[in-house]
CSV table of C-alpha atoms in Angstrom, one decimal:
chain,number,residue,atom,x,y,z
R,1,MET,CA,0.0,0.0,0.0
R,2,PHE,CA,2.8,2.4,0.9
R,3,LYS,CA,4.6,1.6,-2.4
R,4,ARG,CA,1.5,2.5,-4.3
R,5,LEU,CA,1.2,5.8,-2.5
R,6,VAL,CA,4.8,6.7,-3.2
R,7,THR,CA,4.4,5.8,-6.9
R,8,ALA,CA,1.3,7.9,-7.1
R,9,ALA,CA,3.0,10.9,-5.4
R,10,VAL,CA,6.0,10.7,-7.7
R,11,THR,CA,3.8,10.5,-10.8
R,12,ALA,CA,1.8,13.5,-9.6
R,13,LEU,CA,5.0,15.5,-9.1
R,14,LEU,CA,6.3,14.6,-12.5
R,15,ILE,CA,3.0,15.6,-14.2
R,16,ALA,CA,3.0,18.9,-12.3
R,17,GLY,CA,6.6,19.6,-13.1
R,18,LEU,CA,6.2,18.8,-16.8
R,19,GLY,CA,3.2,21.0,-16.9
R,20,ALA,CA,5.1,23.9,-15.4
R,21,CYS,CA,8.0,23.5,-17.7
R,22,GLY,CA,6.0,23.8,-20.9
R,23,GLY,CA,6.6,27.2,-22.5
R,24,GLY,CA,5.1,29.0,-25.5
R,25,GLY,CA,2.5,27.4,-27.7
R,26,ASP,CA,-1.0,27.3,-26.3
R,27,VAL,CA,-1.5,28.7,-22.8
R,28,SER,CA,-4.9,28.2,-21.2
R,29,ASP,CA,-6.4,30.9,-19.1
R,30,GLU,CA,-8.5,29.1,-16.6
R,31,GLY,CA,-10.6,32.1,-15.7
R,32,THR,CA,-12.1,32.5,-19.2
R,33,ASP,CA,-13.4,30.3,-22.0
R,34,TYR,CA,-10.6,31.4,-24.3
R,35,SER,CA,-7.4,29.8,-25.4
R,36,VAL,CA,-4.5,32.2,-25.6
R,37,ASP,CA,-2.0,31.6,-28.3
R,38,VAL,CA,1.3,33.4,-27.7
R,39,ASP,CA,3.3,34.0,-30.8
R,40,GLN,CA,7.0,33.5,-30.0
R,41,ASP,CA,8.3,35.9,-32.8
R,42,ASN,CA,6.3,39.2,-32.2
R,43,GLY,CA,4.5,38.6,-28.9
R,44,SER,CA,1.1,39.1,-30.3
R,45,VAL,CA,-1.9,37.3,-28.7
R,46,ALA,CA,-4.7,35.7,-30.6
R,47,GLU,CA,-7.8,34.5,-28.7
R,48,GLU,CA,-10.2,31.9,-29.9
R,49,PRO,CA,-13.2,30.4,-28.0
R,50,GLN,CA,-12.9,26.9,-26.6
R,51,PRO,CA,-15.8,24.5,-26.9
R,52,ASP,CA,-17.8,24.0,-23.7
R,53,THR,CA,-16.8,20.5,-22.4
R,54,ALA,CA,-19.2,20.5,-19.5
R,55,THR,CA,-22.2,19.5,-21.8
R,56,THR,CA,-20.7,16.3,-23.2
R,57,THR,CA,-20.7,13.1,-21.1
R,58,ASP,CA,-17.3,11.7,-22.1
R,59,ALA,CA,-15.5,15.1,-21.8
R,60,THR,CA,-12.7,15.9,-19.5
R,61,VAL,CA,-13.6,17.7,-16.3
R,62,TYR,CA,-11.4,19.8,-14.1
R,63,GLY,CA,-11.4,21.4,-10.7
R,64,LEU,CA,-9.9,21.2,-7.3
R,65,ARG,CA,-9.5,17.8,-5.8
R,66,ASP,CA,-11.7,17.6,-2.7
R,67,GLU,CA,-12.3,14.0,-1.5
R,68,VAL,CA,-11.8,10.5,-2.7
R,69,ARG,CA,-13.9,7.5,-1.9
R,70,HIS,CA,-13.5,3.8,-2.6
R,71,LEU,CA,-16.6,1.6,-2.5
R,72,ALA,CA,-15.8,-2.1,-2.3
R,73,ALA,CA,-17.8,-4.5,-4.3
R,74,ARG,CA,-20.8,-5.8,-2.3
R,75,THR,CA,-21.6,-9.5,-2.8
R,76,THR,CA,-24.0,-11.9,-1.3
R,77,ARG,CA,-24.5,-15.7,-1.4
R,78,ALA,CA,-27.5,-16.8,-3.4
R,79,THR,CA,-29.0,-20.0,-4.6
R,80,ARG,CA,-30.3,-20.9,-8.1
R,81,PRO,CA,-31.7,-24.0,-9.6
R,82,HIS,CA,-29.0,-26.4,-10.8
R,83,MET,CA,-29.8,-27.4,-14.3
R,84,THR,CA,-28.5,-30.6,-15.9
R,85,ARG,CA,-28.9,-32.1,-19.3
R,86,LYS,CA,-31.0,-35.2,-19.4
R,87,CYS,CA,-31.2,-37.3,-22.6
R,88,THR,CA,-33.6,-40.1,-23.4
R,89,THR,CA,-33.4,-42.6,-26.2
R,90,THR,CA,-36.7,-43.6,-27.8
R,91,THR,CA,-37.3,-46.3,-30.4
R,92,ARG,CA,-40.0,-46.6,-32.9
R,93,ARG,CA,-41.0,-49.2,-35.4
R,94,VAL,CA,-40.9,-48.1,-39.0
R,95,LYS,CA,-42.7,-50.0,-41.8
R,96,HIS,CA,-41.0,-50.3,-45.2
R,97,THR,CA,-42.6,-51.6,-48.4
R,98,THR,CA,-41.4,-52.3,-52.0
R,99,SER,CA,-43.3,-53.4,-55.0
R,100,THR,CA,-42.2,-55.4,-58.0
R,101,GLY,CA,-44.0,-56.4,-61.1
R,102,SER,CA,-47.3,-55.2,-62.5
R,103,GLY,CA,-50.9,-56.2,-62.8
R,104,THR,CA,-51.6,-59.7,-61.5
R,105,LYS,CA,-48.0,-60.5,-61.1
R,106,ARG,CA,-47.4,-57.6,-58.7
R,107,ARG,CA,-45.7,-58.5,-55.5
R,108,THR,CA,-45.4,-56.3,-52.4
R,109,ARG,CA,-42.7,-56.9,-49.9
R,110,THR,CA,-43.1,-55.4,-46.4
R,111,TRP,CA,-40.5,-55.3,-43.6
R,112,TYR,CA,-40.1,-53.5,-40.3
R,113,SER,CA,-37.1,-51.8,-38.7
R,114,THR,CA,-36.4,-50.2,-35.4
R,115,GLU,CA,-35.0,-46.6,-35.4
R,116,GLN,CA,-33.6,-44.9,-32.4
R,117,ALA,CA,-34.0,-41.2,-31.6
R,118,LYS,CA,-32.2,-39.2,-28.9
R,119,SER,CA,-33.9,-36.2,-27.3
R,120,CYS,CA,-32.2,-34.0,-24.7
R,121,LYS,CA,-33.5,-31.3,-22.4
R,122,GLN,CA,-32.4,-29.2,-19.4
R,123,VAL,CA,-34.0,-30.4,-16.2
R,124,ARG,CA,-33.7,-29.1,-12.7
R,125,SER,CA,-31.6,-31.1,-10.4
R,126,GLY,CA,-31.5,-29.5,-7.0
R,127,THR,CA,-30.0,-26.1,-6.3
R,128,GLU,CA,-26.5,-24.5,-6.4
R,129,THR,CA,-25.0,-21.7,-4.4
R,130,TYR,CA,-23.2,-18.9,-6.1
R,131,THR,CA,-21.8,-15.4,-5.3
R,132,ARG,CA,-24.0,-12.6,-6.6
R,133,VAL,CA,-22.7,-9.1,-7.1
R,134,VAL,CA,-25.1,-6.6,-5.5
R,135,ARG,CA,-22.9,-3.5,-6.2
R,136,PRO,CA,-19.8,-3.4,-8.3
R,137,GLU,CA,-16.5,-1.9,-7.0
R,138,ARG,CA,-16.3,1.9,-7.6
R,139,TRP,CA,-13.6,4.5,-7.3
R,140,CYS,CA,-14.8,8.1,-6.8
R,141,VAL,CA,-13.3,11.6,-6.8
R,142,SER,CA,-15.1,14.8,-5.6
R,143,LEU,CA,-14.2,18.2,-7.2
R,144,ASP,CA,-14.6,21.7,-6.0
R,145,ASN,CA,-14.8,24.7,-8.3
R,146,LEU,CA,-15.9,22.5,-11.2
R,147,HIS,CA,-14.7,24.1,-14.5
R,148,GLY,CA,-13.6,27.2,-12.6
R,149,ASP,CA,-17.1,27.9,-11.3
R,150,ALA,CA,-16.8,28.6,-7.5
R,151,THR,CA,-20.5,27.8,-7.0
R,152,GLN,CA,-20.1,24.1,-8.1
R,153,ASP,CA,-18.5,22.3,-5.2
R,154,ASP,CA,-18.6,18.7,-4.0
R,155,VAL,CA,-19.4,17.2,-7.4
R,156,TRP,CA,-18.7,13.5,-7.4
R,157,TYR,CA,-17.5,11.4,-10.3
R,158,GLN,CA,-16.8,7.8,-10.8
R,159,VAL,CA,-13.3,7.3,-12.2
R,160,SER,CA,-10.9,4.5,-13.2
R,161,LYS,CA,-8.6,2.9,-10.7
R,162,THR,CA,-5.5,4.7,-12.1
R,163,THR,CA,-7.2,8.1,-11.8
R,164,TYR,CA,-8.2,7.2,-8.2
R,165,ASP,CA,-4.6,6.3,-7.4
R,166,ALA,CA,-3.3,9.5,-8.9
R,167,ALA,CA,-5.9,11.5,-6.8
R,168,ILE,CA,-4.8,9.8,-3.6
R,169,GLY,CA,-1.2,10.9,-4.3
R,170,MET,CA,-2.2,14.6,-4.8
R,171,ASP,CA,-2.7,17.2,-2.1
R,172,ARG,CA,-6.3,18.3,-1.3
R,173,TYR,CA,-7.4,21.3,-3.4
R,174,ALA,CA,-4.7,20.5,-6.0
R,175,HIS,CA,-5.8,21.2,-9.7
R,176,MET,CA,-7.0,17.9,-11.3
R,177,ASP,CA,-8.4,17.1,-14.6
R,178,PHE,CA,-9.7,13.6,-15.8
R,179,THR,CA,-12.3,11.9,-17.9
R,180,PRO,CA,-14.9,10.3,-15.6
R,181,THR,CA,-16.5,7.0,-16.2
R,182,ALA,CA,-19.8,8.1,-14.7
R,183,SER,CA,-21.2,11.0,-12.7
R,184,GLY,CA,-22.3,10.6,-9.1
R,185,CYS,CA,-21.0,8.1,-6.6
């Protein structure tokens, strides 16, 4: 457990350090909905609106990391009918006939054979016990100041295990952005 925390902390520090080292190119002003492009040659600034990512369900969300929560899978023992395959073999008598000749010289030969048929079906044979999942395992992260809006606090998102591990390694109220798997927790 300690090794995971150290790995997550080192990863978070590397990400933060690499983000701080990036210079020039696109710089995002988090207080506005504009992307600021700084031209290295003449220092001019060109602004263009960014698309609103809060409306799409698979969009990246960002804010200040508030709380994290791990909900273990909840299971219970249950019983169900145990089904087995039961086959029966049936026989039936089949009549065969052939005819030779014509008119008054016509002869009919008749013989019988036995054919076997196999039919199978699923039948109940007692019960069996199994483990039923009542609630799957979930990892959740809560964000404050969602998308820079100070009125949107304590918004919970379900995230992947790797995002959860990264959130554990971060300080509380550190800037965090991720793509959630579902909303709510």
